[in-house]
PDB file of C-alpha atoms in Angstrom:
ATOM      1  CA  UNK A   1      39.655 104.794  52.841  1.00 43.00           C
ATOM      2  CA  UNK A   2      39.765 106.784  49.592  1.00 48.00           C
ATOM      3  CA  UNK A   3      43.475 106.812  49.182  1.00 64.00           C
ATOM      4  CA  UNK A   4      44.675 104.022  46.647  1.00 68.00           C
ATOM      5  CA  UNK A   5      46.776 101.107  48.247  1.00 81.00           C
ATOM      6  CA  UNK A   6      50.467 101.144  47.845  1.00 86.00           C
ATOM      7  CA  UNK A   7      51.587  99.356  44.607  1.00 89.00           C
ATOM      8  CA  UNK A   8      51.640  95.697  44.732  1.00 89.00           C
ATOM      9  CA  UNK A   9      54.736  93.925  43.312  1.00 91.00           C
ATOM     10  CA  UNK A  10      52.657  90.975  42.010  1.00 95.00           C
ATOM     11  CA  UNK A  11      50.289  90.706  39.017  1.00 95.00           C
ATOM     12  CA  UNK A  12      46.546  91.033  39.888  1.00 96.00           C
ATOM     13  CA  UNK A  13      46.142  87.217  39.720  1.00 98.00           C
ATOM     14  CA  UNK A  14      47.766  85.023  42.347  1.00 98.00           C
ATOM     15  CA  UNK A  15      47.517  81.363  41.959  1.00 98.00           C
ATOM     16  CA  UNK A  16      47.865  79.085  45.068  1.00 98.00           C
ATOM     17  CA  UNK A  17      48.779  75.414  44.660  1.00 98.00           C
ATOM     18  CA  UNK A  18      47.233  72.264  46.046  1.00 98.00           C
ATOM     19  CA  UNK A  19      48.086  69.012  44.493  1.00 97.00           C
ATOM     20  CA  UNK A  20      45.185  67.381  46.151  1.00 97.00           C
ATOM     21  CA  UNK A  21      42.724  69.126  43.894  1.00 97.00           C
ATOM     22  CA  UNK A  22      44.470  68.374  40.670  1.00 98.00           C
ATOM     23  CA  UNK A  23      42.467  66.300  37.768  1.00 98.00           C
ATOM     24  CA  UNK A  24      43.246  62.576  37.968  1.00 97.00           C
ATOM     25  CA  UNK A  25      46.740  61.787  36.540  1.00 97.00           C
ATOM     26  CA  UNK A  26      47.721  65.446  36.430  1.00 98.00           C
ATOM     27  CA  UNK A  27      51.055  66.537  38.082  1.00 98.00           C
ATOM     28  CA  UNK A  28      51.364  69.797  39.907  1.00 98.00           C
ATOM     29  CA  UNK A  29      54.322  71.184  37.648  1.00 98.00           C
ATOM     30  CA  UNK A  30      52.029  70.127  34.679  1.00 98.00           C
ATOM     31  CA  UNK A  31      49.047  72.212  36.094  1.00 98.00           C
ATOM     32  CA  UNK A  32      51.056  75.213  37.039  1.00 98.00           C
ATOM     33  CA  UNK A  33      52.863  75.259  33.572  1.00 98.00           C
ATOM     34  CA  UNK A  34      49.618  75.163  31.774  1.00 98.00           C
ATOM     35  CA  UNK A  35      48.317  78.224  34.073  1.00 98.00           C
ATOM     36  CA  UNK A  36      51.495  80.016  33.164  1.00 98.00           C
ATOM     37  CA  UNK A  37      50.909  79.377  29.581  1.00 98.00           C
ATOM     38  CA  UNK A  38      47.370  80.995  30.117  1.00 98.00           C
ATOM     39  CA  UNK A  39      49.167  84.020  31.561  1.00 97.00           C
ATOM     40  CA  UNK A  40      49.570  83.564  35.356  1.00 98.00           C
ATOM     41  CA  UNK A  41      52.622  85.331  36.600  1.00 97.00           C
ATOM     42  CA  UNK A  42      52.502  84.804  40.331  1.00 98.00           C
ATOM     43  CA  UNK A  43      52.195  81.549  42.072  1.00 98.00           C
ATOM     44  CA  UNK A  44      52.436  80.572  45.760  1.00 98.00           C
ATOM     45  CA  UNK A  45      53.680  76.922  46.276  1.00 98.00           C
ATOM     46  CA  UNK A  46      51.778  75.565  49.371  1.00 98.00           C
ATOM     47  CA  UNK A  47      51.889  71.767  49.787  1.00 98.00           C
ATOM     48  CA  UNK A  48      53.126  72.457  53.452  1.00 96.00           C
ATOM     49  CA  UNK A  49      52.104  68.793  54.395  1.00 97.00           C
ATOM     50  CA  UNK A  50      55.036  67.582  52.270  1.00 98.00           C
ATOM     51  CA  UNK A  51      58.502  66.798  53.671  1.00 97.00           C
ATOM     52  CA  UNK A  52      60.775  69.713  53.233  1.00 96.00           C
ATOM     53  CA  UNK A  53      63.067  67.912  50.527  1.00 97.00           C
ATOM     54  CA  UNK A  54      60.001  67.120  48.481  1.00 98.00           C
ATOM     55  CA  UNK A  55      58.789  70.839  48.561  1.00 98.00           C
ATOM     56  CA  UNK A  56      62.441  71.969  47.752  1.00 98.00           C
ATOM     57  CA  UNK A  57      62.201  69.692  44.644  1.00 98.00           C
ATOM     58  CA  UNK A  58      58.603  71.117  43.553  1.00 98.00           C
ATOM     59  CA  UNK A  59      59.964  74.632  44.154  1.00 98.00           C
ATOM     60  CA  UNK A  60      62.985  73.803  41.948  1.00 97.00           C
ATOM     61  CA  UNK A  61      60.597  72.497  39.231  1.00 98.00           C
ATOM     62  CA  UNK A  62      58.273  75.453  39.343  1.00 98.00           C
ATOM     63  CA  UNK A  63      60.905  78.176  39.305  1.00 98.00           C
ATOM     64  CA  UNK A  64      62.233  77.795  35.708  1.00 98.00           C
ATOM     65  CA  UNK A  65      58.462  77.471  34.466  1.00 98.00           C
ATOM     66  CA  UNK A  66      57.606  80.857  36.054  1.00 98.00           C
ATOM     67  CA  UNK A  67      60.905  82.619  35.540  1.00 97.00           C
ATOM     68  CA  UNK A  68      60.970  81.714  31.825  1.00 98.00           C
ATOM     69  CA  UNK A  69      57.835  83.989  31.550  1.00 97.00           C
ATOM     70  CA  UNK A  70      58.831  86.815  33.957  1.00 97.00           C
ATOM     71  CA  UNK A  71      56.748  85.271  36.654  1.00 97.00           C
ATOM     72  CA  UNK A  72      57.248  85.058  40.325  1.00 98.00           C
ATOM     73  CA  UNK A  73      57.251  82.004  42.696  1.00 98.00           C
ATOM     74  CA  UNK A  74      56.613  82.397  46.511  1.00 98.00           C
ATOM     75  CA  UNK A  75      56.850  79.621  48.971  1.00 98.00           C
ATOM     76  CA  UNK A  76      54.256  79.374  51.698  1.00 97.00           C
ATOM     77  CA  UNK A  77      55.448  79.770  55.346  1.00 96.00           C
ATOM     78  CA  UNK A  78      59.180  78.859  54.768  1.00 96.00           C
ATOM     79  CA  UNK A  79      61.329  81.932  54.258  1.00 94.00           C
ATOM     80  CA  UNK A  80      64.506  80.015  54.644  1.00 94.00           C
ATOM     81  CA  UNK A  81      63.352  77.478  51.955  1.00 96.00           C
ATOM     82  CA  UNK A  82      62.493  80.386  49.621  1.00 95.00           C
ATOM     83  CA  UNK A  83      66.033  81.750  50.033  1.00 94.00           C
ATOM     84  CA  UNK A  84      67.515  78.206  49.513  1.00 95.00           C
ATOM     85  CA  UNK A  85      65.941  77.767  46.158  1.00 96.00           C
ATOM     86  CA  UNK A  86      66.013  81.364  44.911  1.00 96.00           C
ATOM     87  CA  UNK A  87      62.316  82.012  45.023  1.00 97.00           C
ATOM     88  CA  UNK A  88      61.075  85.340  44.654  1.00 97.00           C
ATOM     89  CA  UNK A  89      59.420  85.626  48.186  1.00 96.00           C
ATOM     90  CA  UNK A  90      57.327  84.063  50.957  1.00 97.00           C
ATOM     91  CA  UNK A  91      53.685  83.891  51.704  1.00 97.00           C
ATOM     92  CA  UNK A  92      53.024  83.755  55.350  1.00 97.00           C
ATOM     93  CA  UNK A  93      50.069  82.326  57.161  1.00 96.00           C
ATOM     94  CA  UNK A  94      48.244  84.583  59.511  1.00 93.00           C
ATOM     95  CA  UNK A  95      50.121  83.123  62.473  1.00 92.00           C
ATOM     96  CA  UNK A  96      53.520  82.840  61.049  1.00 94.00           C
ATOM     97  CA  UNK A  97      56.130  85.170  62.404  1.00 91.00           C
ATOM     98  CA  UNK A  98      57.518  87.922  59.968  1.00 87.00           C
ATOM     99  CA  UNK A  99      60.903  86.906  58.893  1.00 82.00           C
ATOM    100  CA  UNK A 100      63.893  89.251  59.528  1.00 71.00           C
ATOM    101  CA  UNK A 101      65.574  90.888  56.562  1.00 53.00           C
ATOM    102  CA  UNK A 102      66.126  88.356  53.748  1.00 48.00           C
ATOM    103  CA  UNK A 103      69.214  88.132  51.732  1.00 46.00           C
ATOM    104  CA  UNK A 104      68.511  89.906  48.465  1.00 48.00           C
ATOM    105  CA  UNK A 105      65.263  91.094  49.730  1.00 65.00           C
ATOM    106  CA  UNK A 106      62.168  89.395  48.424  1.00 91.00           C
ATOM    107  CA  UNK A 107      58.364  89.727  48.465  1.00 95.00           C
ATOM    108  CA  UNK A 108      56.550  89.012  51.718  1.00 96.00           C
ATOM    109  CA  UNK A 109      52.804  88.502  51.587  1.00 97.00           C
ATOM    110  CA  UNK A 110      50.513  87.158  54.322  1.00 97.00           C
ATOM    111  CA  UNK A 111      46.984  85.503  54.729  1.00 97.00           C
ATOM    112  CA  UNK A 112      44.451  87.284  56.783  1.00 97.00           C
ATOM    113  CA  UNK A 113      40.987  86.341  58.112  1.00 94.00           C
ATOM    114  CA  UNK A 114      40.158  89.125  60.275  1.00 95.00           C
ATOM    115  CA  UNK A 115      40.268  92.969  60.421  1.00 95.00           C
ATOM    116  CA  UNK A 116      43.117  92.845  63.185  1.00 96.00           C
ATOM    117  CA  UNK A 117      45.225  90.513  60.962  1.00 96.00           C
ATOM    118  CA  UNK A 118      44.852  92.829  58.050  1.00 96.00           C
ATOM    119  CA  UNK A 119      45.870  95.991  60.106  1.00 96.00           C
ATOM    120  CA  UNK A 120      48.826  94.013  61.522  1.00 95.00           C
ATOM    121  CA  UNK A 121      49.877  93.022  58.043  1.00 95.00           C
ATOM    122  CA  UNK A 122      49.851  96.849  57.077  1.00 94.00           C
ATOM    123  CA  UNK A 123      51.769  97.774  60.195  1.00 94.00           C
ATOM    124  CA  UNK A 124      54.377  95.064  59.257  1.00 92.00           C
ATOM    125  CA  UNK A 125      54.655  96.672  55.747  1.00 91.00           C
ATOM    126  CA  UNK A 126      53.694  93.416  54.066  1.00 94.00           C
ATOM    127  CA  UNK A 127      53.844  93.622  50.219  1.00 95.00           C
ATOM    128  CA  UNK A 128      50.395  92.318  50.048  1.00 97.00           C
ATOM    129  CA  UNK A 129      47.562  90.540  51.960  1.00 97.00           C
ATOM    130  CA  UNK A 130      44.961  88.008  50.955  1.00 98.00           C
ATOM    131  CA  UNK A 131      41.736  88.352  52.628  1.00 97.00           C
ATOM    132  CA  UNK A 132      39.349  85.324  52.918  1.00 95.00           C
ATOM    133  CA  UNK A 133      36.984  83.762  52.787  1.00 95.00           C
ATOM    134  CA  UNK A 134      35.189  86.119  50.495  1.00 96.00           C
ATOM    135  CA  UNK A 135      32.810  83.598  49.153  1.00 95.00           C
ATOM    136  CA  UNK A 136      32.030  80.131  50.430  1.00 86.00           C
ATOM    137  CA  UNK A 137      34.841  77.634  49.408  1.00 78.00           C
ATOM    138  CA  UNK A 138      35.100  73.896  49.565  1.00 71.00           C
ATOM    139  CA  UNK A 139      38.957  74.119  49.175  1.00 61.00           C
ATOM    140  CA  UNK A 140      39.640  75.559  52.660  1.00 61.00           C
ATOM    141  CA  UNK A 141      36.688  75.591  54.874  1.00 57.00           C
ATOM    142  CA  UNK A 142      36.743  76.464  58.418  1.00 55.00           C
ATOM    143  CA  UNK A 143      37.849  80.074  58.350  1.00 61.00           C
ATOM    144  CA  UNK A 144      34.422  81.583  59.289  1.00 68.00           C
ATOM    145  CA  UNK A 145      31.541  82.685  57.263  1.00 84.00           C
ATOM    146  CA  UNK A 146      32.010  84.230  53.838  1.00 93.00           C
ATOM    147  CA  UNK A 147      32.616  87.926  53.885  1.00 95.00           C
ATOM    148  CA  UNK A 148      30.808  88.753  50.768  1.00 96.00           C
ATOM    149  CA  UNK A 149      31.419  91.745  48.519  1.00 97.00           C
ATOM    150  CA  UNK A 150      30.458  94.204  51.296  1.00 97.00           C
ATOM    151  CA  UNK A 151      32.553  92.729  54.014  1.00 97.00           C
ATOM    152  CA  UNK A 152      35.547  92.743  51.515  1.00 97.00           C
ATOM    153  CA  UNK A 153      34.801  96.397  50.661  1.00 97.00           C
ATOM    154  CA  UNK A 154      34.761  97.216  54.461  1.00 97.00           C
ATOM    155  CA  UNK A 155      38.242  95.596  54.926  1.00 96.00           C
ATOM    156  CA  UNK A 156      39.713  97.155  51.891  1.00 96.00           C
ATOM    157  CA  UNK A 157      38.770 100.610  53.034  1.00 95.00           C
ATOM    158  CA  UNK A 158      40.641 100.051  56.433  1.00 95.00           C
ATOM    159  CA  UNK A 159      44.113  99.589  54.863  1.00 96.00           C
ATOM    160  CA  UNK A 160      46.561 100.641  52.326  1.00 95.00           C
ATOM    161  CA  UNK A 161      48.128  97.366  51.917  1.00 96.00           C
ATOM    162  CA  UNK A 162      47.003  95.775  48.567  1.00 97.00           C
ATOM    163  CA  UNK A 163      44.370  93.159  49.257  1.00 97.00           C
ATOM    164  CA  UNK A 164      43.898  90.010  47.245  1.00 98.00           C
ATOM    165  CA  UNK A 165      40.461  88.588  47.477  1.00 98.00           C
ATOM    166  CA  UNK A 166      40.596  84.889  48.253  1.00 97.00           C
ATOM    167  CA  UNK A 167      37.893  82.030  48.677  1.00 95.00           C
ATOM    168  CA  UNK A 168      35.510  80.642  46.214  1.00 95.00           C
ATOM    169  CA  UNK A 169      36.744  83.151  43.487  1.00 96.00           C
ATOM    170  CA  UNK A 170      35.653  82.508  39.889  1.00 96.00           C
ATOM    171  CA  UNK A 171      35.806  84.722  36.753  1.00 97.00           C
ATOM    172  CA  UNK A 172      32.308  85.742  37.578  1.00 96.00           C
ATOM    173  CA  UNK A 173      33.386  87.343  40.855  1.00 96.00           C
ATOM    174  CA  UNK A 174      36.418  89.270  39.661  1.00 97.00           C
ATOM    175  CA  UNK A 175      34.578  92.503  38.766  1.00 95.00           C
ATOM    176  CA  UNK A 176      32.800  92.659  41.946  1.00 96.00           C
ATOM    177  CA  UNK A 177      36.111  92.061  44.049  1.00 97.00           C
ATOM    178  CA  UNK A 178      37.749  94.824  42.065  1.00 96.00           C
ATOM    179  CA  UNK A 179      34.848  97.277  42.584  1.00 95.00           C
ATOM    180  CA  UNK A 180      35.128  96.470  46.257  1.00 96.00           C
ATOM    181  CA  UNK A 181      38.661  97.742  46.288  1.00 96.00           C
ATOM    182  CA  UNK A 182      40.718  94.538  45.908  1.00 96.00           C
ATOM    183  CA  UNK A 183      44.101  94.962  44.103  1.00 96.00           C
ATOM    184  CA  UNK A 184      43.635  91.463  42.643  1.00 97.00           C
ATOM    185  CA  UNK A 185      42.231  87.968  43.320  1.00 98.00           C
ATOM    186  CA  UNK A 186      43.909  84.864  44.710  1.00 98.00           C
ATOM    187  CA  UNK A 187      42.718  81.632  43.333  1.00 98.00           C
ATOM    188  CA  UNK A 188      43.229  78.007  44.243  1.00 97.00           C
ATOM    189  CA  UNK A 189      40.412  75.626  43.575  1.00 96.00           C
ATOM    190  CA  UNK A 190      39.242  77.133  40.253  1.00 97.00           C
ATOM    191  CA  UNK A 191      42.640  76.761  38.754  1.00 98.00           C
ATOM    192  CA  UNK A 192      43.998  73.526  40.541  1.00 98.00           C
ATOM    193  CA  UNK A 193      40.712  71.535  39.625  1.00 97.00           C
ATOM    194  CA  UNK A 194      40.553  72.784  36.086  1.00 98.00           C
ATOM    195  CA  UNK A 195      40.792  70.432  33.259  1.00 98.00           C
ATOM    196  CA  UNK A 196      42.041  73.333  31.240  1.00 98.00           C
ATOM    197  CA  UNK A 197      44.029  75.675  33.506  1.00 98.00           C
ATOM    198  CA  UNK A 198      45.213  77.925  30.798  1.00 98.00           C
ATOM    199  CA  UNK A 199      41.679  78.730  29.792  1.00 98.00           C
ATOM    200  CA  UNK A 200      40.688  79.297  33.319  1.00 98.00           C
ATOM    201  CA  UNK A 201      43.453  81.610  33.848  1.00 98.00           C
ATOM    202  CA  UNK A 202      42.708  83.504  30.648  1.00 98.00           C
ATOM    203  CA  UNK A 203      39.055  84.065  31.712  1.00 97.00           C
ATOM    204  CA  UNK A 204      40.275  85.398  35.045  1.00 98.00           C
ATOM    205  CA  UNK A 205      42.800  87.708  33.540  1.00 97.00           C
ATOM    206  CA  UNK A 206      40.208  88.946  30.899  1.00 96.00           C
ATOM    207  CA  UNK A 207      38.025  90.026  33.936  1.00 96.00           C
ATOM    208  CA  UNK A 208      40.886  91.532  35.685  1.00 95.00           C
ATOM    209  CA  UNK A 209      41.755  93.624  32.631  1.00 91.00           C
ATOM    210  CA  UNK A 210      38.409  95.555  32.833  1.00 75.00           C
ATOM    211  CA  UNK A 211      38.258  98.891  34.304  1.00 56.00           C
ATOM    212  CA  UNK A 212      36.145  98.193  37.598  1.00 52.00           C
ATOM    213  CA  UNK A 213      34.829 101.699  37.462  1.00 50.00           C
ATOM    214  CA  UNK A 214      33.201 100.990  34.045  1.00 42.00           C
ATOM    215  CA  UNK A 215      31.569  97.766  35.018  1.00 44.00           C
ATOM    216  CA  UNK A 216      27.896  98.145  35.950  1.00 40.00           C
ATOM    217  CA  UNK A 217      27.031  97.281  39.525  1.00 34.00           C
TER     218      UNK A 217
END
């Protein structure tokens, strides 16, 4: 597909949380705050194994960190909680039902792992879709073999929905993902495990700022 995707409402870097990956002694809010200091402006709060009150508390802690810098917080798989805390949207798992019209609107994104899921996300007019796993990842194994850049490119050509490459993404992969047609990259382990998340985010953003058409293949 040669037509550019429709505009994404998010920055080209999407950070997904996982407190289990944090460096010893580091709190999730501290890690996210450092990532935001480095330039992250879109974060998905996952932590879906936590009781709902604890997720609400975490969302309440992360919202002011992001909003102070004009950033956006999305809550994974719980549109009602996103509305309750005043988050900017919801990030759905591939199997989650699409929520009805939300009060005040809000961004709705979705995870996809197959071509059919990606096409369905476009049919639903989802604001963006993550596509994974692009590379082998130890953060979330079990979603099939890595697509590689050719597989990512083939999926990006199929749809107009903005695609965020997810799975094993590092700064070294960003240019290739952009050349493949991705609107951006979604990163979890690289940022959550980082001893210096601000520096990690800056390196990702530096690569995202490059014009993919001018990067040698």
